[in-house]
Short mmCIF file of N, CA and C in Angstrom, two decimals:
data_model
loop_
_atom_site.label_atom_id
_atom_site.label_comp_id
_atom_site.label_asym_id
_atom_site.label_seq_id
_atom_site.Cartn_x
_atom_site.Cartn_y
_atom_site.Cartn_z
N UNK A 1 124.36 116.26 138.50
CA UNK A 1 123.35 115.24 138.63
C UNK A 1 122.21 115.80 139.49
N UNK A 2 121.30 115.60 138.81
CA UNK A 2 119.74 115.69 139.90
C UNK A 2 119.85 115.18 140.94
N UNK A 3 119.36 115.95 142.22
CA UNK A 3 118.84 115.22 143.43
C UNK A 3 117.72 115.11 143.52
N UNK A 4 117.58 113.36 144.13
CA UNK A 4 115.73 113.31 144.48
C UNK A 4 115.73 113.73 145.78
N UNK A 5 114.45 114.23 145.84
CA UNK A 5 113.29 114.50 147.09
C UNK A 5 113.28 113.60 147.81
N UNK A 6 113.72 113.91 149.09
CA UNK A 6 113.57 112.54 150.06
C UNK A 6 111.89 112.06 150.36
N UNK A 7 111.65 110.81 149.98
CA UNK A 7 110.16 110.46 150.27
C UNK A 7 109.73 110.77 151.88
N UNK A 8 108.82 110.80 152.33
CA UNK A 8 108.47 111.34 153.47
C UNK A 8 107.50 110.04 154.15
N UNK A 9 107.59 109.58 155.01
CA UNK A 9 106.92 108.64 156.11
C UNK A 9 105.29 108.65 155.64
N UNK A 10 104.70 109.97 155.78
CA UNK A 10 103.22 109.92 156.39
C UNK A 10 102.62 111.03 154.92
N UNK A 11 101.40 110.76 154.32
CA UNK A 11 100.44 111.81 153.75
C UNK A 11 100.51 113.31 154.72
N UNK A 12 100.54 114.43 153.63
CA UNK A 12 100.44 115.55 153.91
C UNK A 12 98.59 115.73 154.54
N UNK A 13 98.43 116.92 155.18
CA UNK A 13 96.90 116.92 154.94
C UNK A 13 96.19 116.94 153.31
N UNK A 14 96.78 117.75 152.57
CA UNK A 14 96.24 117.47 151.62
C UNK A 14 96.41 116.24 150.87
N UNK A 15 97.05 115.58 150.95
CA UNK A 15 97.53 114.03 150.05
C UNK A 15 96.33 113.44 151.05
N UNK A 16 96.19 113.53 151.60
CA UNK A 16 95.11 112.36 152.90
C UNK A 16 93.83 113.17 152.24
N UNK A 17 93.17 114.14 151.85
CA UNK A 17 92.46 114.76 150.74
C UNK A 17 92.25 113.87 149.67
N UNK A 18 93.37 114.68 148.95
CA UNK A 18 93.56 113.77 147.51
C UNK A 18 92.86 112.02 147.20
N UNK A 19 93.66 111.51 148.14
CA UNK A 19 93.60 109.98 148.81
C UNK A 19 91.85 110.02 148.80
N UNK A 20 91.60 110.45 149.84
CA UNK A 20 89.92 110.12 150.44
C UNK A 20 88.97 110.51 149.12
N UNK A 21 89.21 111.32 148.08
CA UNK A 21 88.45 111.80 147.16
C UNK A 21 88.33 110.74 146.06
N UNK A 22 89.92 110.08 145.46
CA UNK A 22 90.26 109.13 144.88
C UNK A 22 89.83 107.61 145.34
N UNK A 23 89.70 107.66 146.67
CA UNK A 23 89.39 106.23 147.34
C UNK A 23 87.43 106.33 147.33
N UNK A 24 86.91 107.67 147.57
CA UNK A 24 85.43 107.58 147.15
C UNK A 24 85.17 107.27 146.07
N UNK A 25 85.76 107.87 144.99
CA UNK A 25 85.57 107.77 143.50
C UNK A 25 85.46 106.52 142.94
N UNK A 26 86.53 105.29 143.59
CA UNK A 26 86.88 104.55 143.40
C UNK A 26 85.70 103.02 143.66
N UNK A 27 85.36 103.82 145.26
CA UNK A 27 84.07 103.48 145.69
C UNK A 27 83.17 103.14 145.44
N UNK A 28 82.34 104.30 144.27
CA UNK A 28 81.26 104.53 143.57
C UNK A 28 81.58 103.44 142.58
N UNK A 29 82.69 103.62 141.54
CA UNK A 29 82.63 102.65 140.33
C UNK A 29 82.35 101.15 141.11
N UNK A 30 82.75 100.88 142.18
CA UNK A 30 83.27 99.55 142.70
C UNK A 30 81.77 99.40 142.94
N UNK A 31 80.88 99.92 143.59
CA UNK A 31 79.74 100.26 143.89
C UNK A 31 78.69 99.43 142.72
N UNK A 32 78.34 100.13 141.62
CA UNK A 32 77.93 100.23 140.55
C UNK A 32 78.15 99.01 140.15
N UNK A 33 79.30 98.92 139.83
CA UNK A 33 79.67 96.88 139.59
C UNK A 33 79.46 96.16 140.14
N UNK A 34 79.54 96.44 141.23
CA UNK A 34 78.46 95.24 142.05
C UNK A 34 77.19 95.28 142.33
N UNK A 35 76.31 96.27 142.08
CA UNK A 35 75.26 96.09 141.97
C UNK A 35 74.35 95.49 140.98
N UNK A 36 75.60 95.23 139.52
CA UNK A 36 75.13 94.35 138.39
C UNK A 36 75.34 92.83 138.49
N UNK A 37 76.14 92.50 139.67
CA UNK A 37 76.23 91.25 139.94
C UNK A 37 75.77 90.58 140.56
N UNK A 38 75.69 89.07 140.44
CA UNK A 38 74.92 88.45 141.69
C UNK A 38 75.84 88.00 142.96
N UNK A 39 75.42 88.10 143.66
CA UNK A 39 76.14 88.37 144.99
C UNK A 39 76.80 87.07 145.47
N UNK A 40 76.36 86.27 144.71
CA UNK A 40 77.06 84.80 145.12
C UNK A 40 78.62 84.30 143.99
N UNK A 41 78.71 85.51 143.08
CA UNK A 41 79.71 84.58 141.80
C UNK A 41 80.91 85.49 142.23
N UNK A 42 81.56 84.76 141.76
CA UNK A 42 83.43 84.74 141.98
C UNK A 42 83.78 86.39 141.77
N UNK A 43 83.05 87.17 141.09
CA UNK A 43 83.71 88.13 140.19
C UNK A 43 82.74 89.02 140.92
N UNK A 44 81.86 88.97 142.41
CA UNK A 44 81.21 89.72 142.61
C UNK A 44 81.88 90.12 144.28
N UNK A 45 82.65 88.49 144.22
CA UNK A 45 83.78 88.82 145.91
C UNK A 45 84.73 89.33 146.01
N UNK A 46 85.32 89.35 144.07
CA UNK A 46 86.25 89.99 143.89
C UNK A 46 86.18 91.28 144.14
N UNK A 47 85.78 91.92 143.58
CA UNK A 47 84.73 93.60 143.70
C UNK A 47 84.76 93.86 144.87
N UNK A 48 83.99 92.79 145.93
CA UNK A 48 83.42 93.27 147.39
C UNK A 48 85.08 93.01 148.29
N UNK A 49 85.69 92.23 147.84
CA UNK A 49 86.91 92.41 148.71
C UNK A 49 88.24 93.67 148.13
N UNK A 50 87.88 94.12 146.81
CA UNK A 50 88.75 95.31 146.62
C UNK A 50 88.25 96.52 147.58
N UNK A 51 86.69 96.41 147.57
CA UNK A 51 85.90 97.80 148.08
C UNK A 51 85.99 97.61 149.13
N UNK A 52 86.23 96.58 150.28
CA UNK A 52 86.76 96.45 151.23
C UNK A 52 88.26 97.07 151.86
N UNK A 53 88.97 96.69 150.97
CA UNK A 53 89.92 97.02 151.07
C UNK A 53 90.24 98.24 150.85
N UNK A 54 90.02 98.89 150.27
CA UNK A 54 89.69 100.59 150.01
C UNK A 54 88.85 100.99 151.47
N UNK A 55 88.32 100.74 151.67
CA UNK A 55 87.80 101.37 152.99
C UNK A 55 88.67 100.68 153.82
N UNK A 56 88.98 99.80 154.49
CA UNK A 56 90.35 99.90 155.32
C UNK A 56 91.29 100.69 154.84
N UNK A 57 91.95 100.61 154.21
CA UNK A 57 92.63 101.66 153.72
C UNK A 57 93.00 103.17 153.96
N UNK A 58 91.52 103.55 153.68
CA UNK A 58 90.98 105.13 153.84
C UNK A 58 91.05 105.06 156.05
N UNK A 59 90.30 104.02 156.28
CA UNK A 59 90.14 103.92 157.57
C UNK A 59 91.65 104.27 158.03
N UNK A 60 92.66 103.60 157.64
CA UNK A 60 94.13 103.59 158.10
C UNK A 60 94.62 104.27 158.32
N UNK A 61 94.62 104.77 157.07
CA UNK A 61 95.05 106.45 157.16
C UNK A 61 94.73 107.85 157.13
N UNK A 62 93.36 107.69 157.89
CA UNK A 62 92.88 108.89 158.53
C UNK A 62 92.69 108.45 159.67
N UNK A 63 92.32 107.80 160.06
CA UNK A 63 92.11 107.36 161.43
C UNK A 63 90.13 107.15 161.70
N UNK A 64 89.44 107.62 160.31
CA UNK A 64 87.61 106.83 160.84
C UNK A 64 87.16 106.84 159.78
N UNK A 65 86.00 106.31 159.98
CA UNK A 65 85.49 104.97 158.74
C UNK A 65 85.30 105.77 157.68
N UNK A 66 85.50 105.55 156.36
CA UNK A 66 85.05 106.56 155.77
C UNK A 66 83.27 106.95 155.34
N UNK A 67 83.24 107.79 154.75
CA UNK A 67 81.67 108.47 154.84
C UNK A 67 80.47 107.75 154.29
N UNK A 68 80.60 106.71 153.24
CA UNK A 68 80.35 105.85 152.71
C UNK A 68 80.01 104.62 153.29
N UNK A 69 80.86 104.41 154.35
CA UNK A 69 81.12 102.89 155.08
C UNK A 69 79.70 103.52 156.48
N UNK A 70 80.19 104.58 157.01
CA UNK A 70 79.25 104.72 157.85
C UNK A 70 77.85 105.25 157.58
N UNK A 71 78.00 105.49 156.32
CA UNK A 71 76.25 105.10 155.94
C UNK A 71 76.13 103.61 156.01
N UNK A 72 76.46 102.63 155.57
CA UNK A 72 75.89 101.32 155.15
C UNK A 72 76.01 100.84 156.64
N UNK A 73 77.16 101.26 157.22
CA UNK A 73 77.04 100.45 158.99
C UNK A 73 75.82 100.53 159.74
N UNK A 74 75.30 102.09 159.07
CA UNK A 74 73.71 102.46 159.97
C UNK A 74 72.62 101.75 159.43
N UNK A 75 72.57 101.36 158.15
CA UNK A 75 71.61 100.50 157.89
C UNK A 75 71.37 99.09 158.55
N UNK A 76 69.85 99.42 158.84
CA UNK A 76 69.38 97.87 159.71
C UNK A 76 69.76 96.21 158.99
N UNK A 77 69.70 96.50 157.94
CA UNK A 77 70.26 95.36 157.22
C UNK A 77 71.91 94.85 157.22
N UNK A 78 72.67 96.25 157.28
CA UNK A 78 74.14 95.96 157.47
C UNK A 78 74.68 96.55 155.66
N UNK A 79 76.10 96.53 155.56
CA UNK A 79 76.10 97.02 154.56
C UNK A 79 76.16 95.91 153.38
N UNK A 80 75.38 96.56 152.49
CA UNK A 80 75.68 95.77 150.91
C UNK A 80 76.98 96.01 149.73
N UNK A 81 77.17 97.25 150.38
CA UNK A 81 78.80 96.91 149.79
C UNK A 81 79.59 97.91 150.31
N UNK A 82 80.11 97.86 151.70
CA UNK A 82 81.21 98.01 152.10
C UNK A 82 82.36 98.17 151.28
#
């Protein structure tokens, strides 16, 4: 019989890579879709609370904001999609 690989607690450095590349990517599309929406309808909080959540996320498990998030934090306006 096969043995499995014991799963491991924490991301490798490279999986925390992998992760941050996949969680930008993810970003951008999330990005894009909400910029076709109007900022007040159901299907535009949906969007803004996934892309939220992706950046906590990324935040979690690296330990700082990701690169994306701290552009929009520096803007005087605040961010438009976090």
């Amino acid at each position: 019989m096969a043995r499995r690989s014991s799963r491991h607690l924490k991301m490798y450095g490279s999986e925390r890579e992998t992760f941050l590349r996949a969680a930008t990517a993810m970003h951008r599309v999330l990005r894009d879709l909400m910029a076709e929406l109007a900022t007040s309808g159901d299907d535009y909080l949906a969007v803004s609370e996934l892309s939220q959540a992706v950046c906590d996320a990324v935040e979690r498990l690296t330990g700082e904001v990701p690169p994306w998030a701290q552009v929009a934090m520096s803007m005087p306006n605040g961010p438009r999609s976090a």
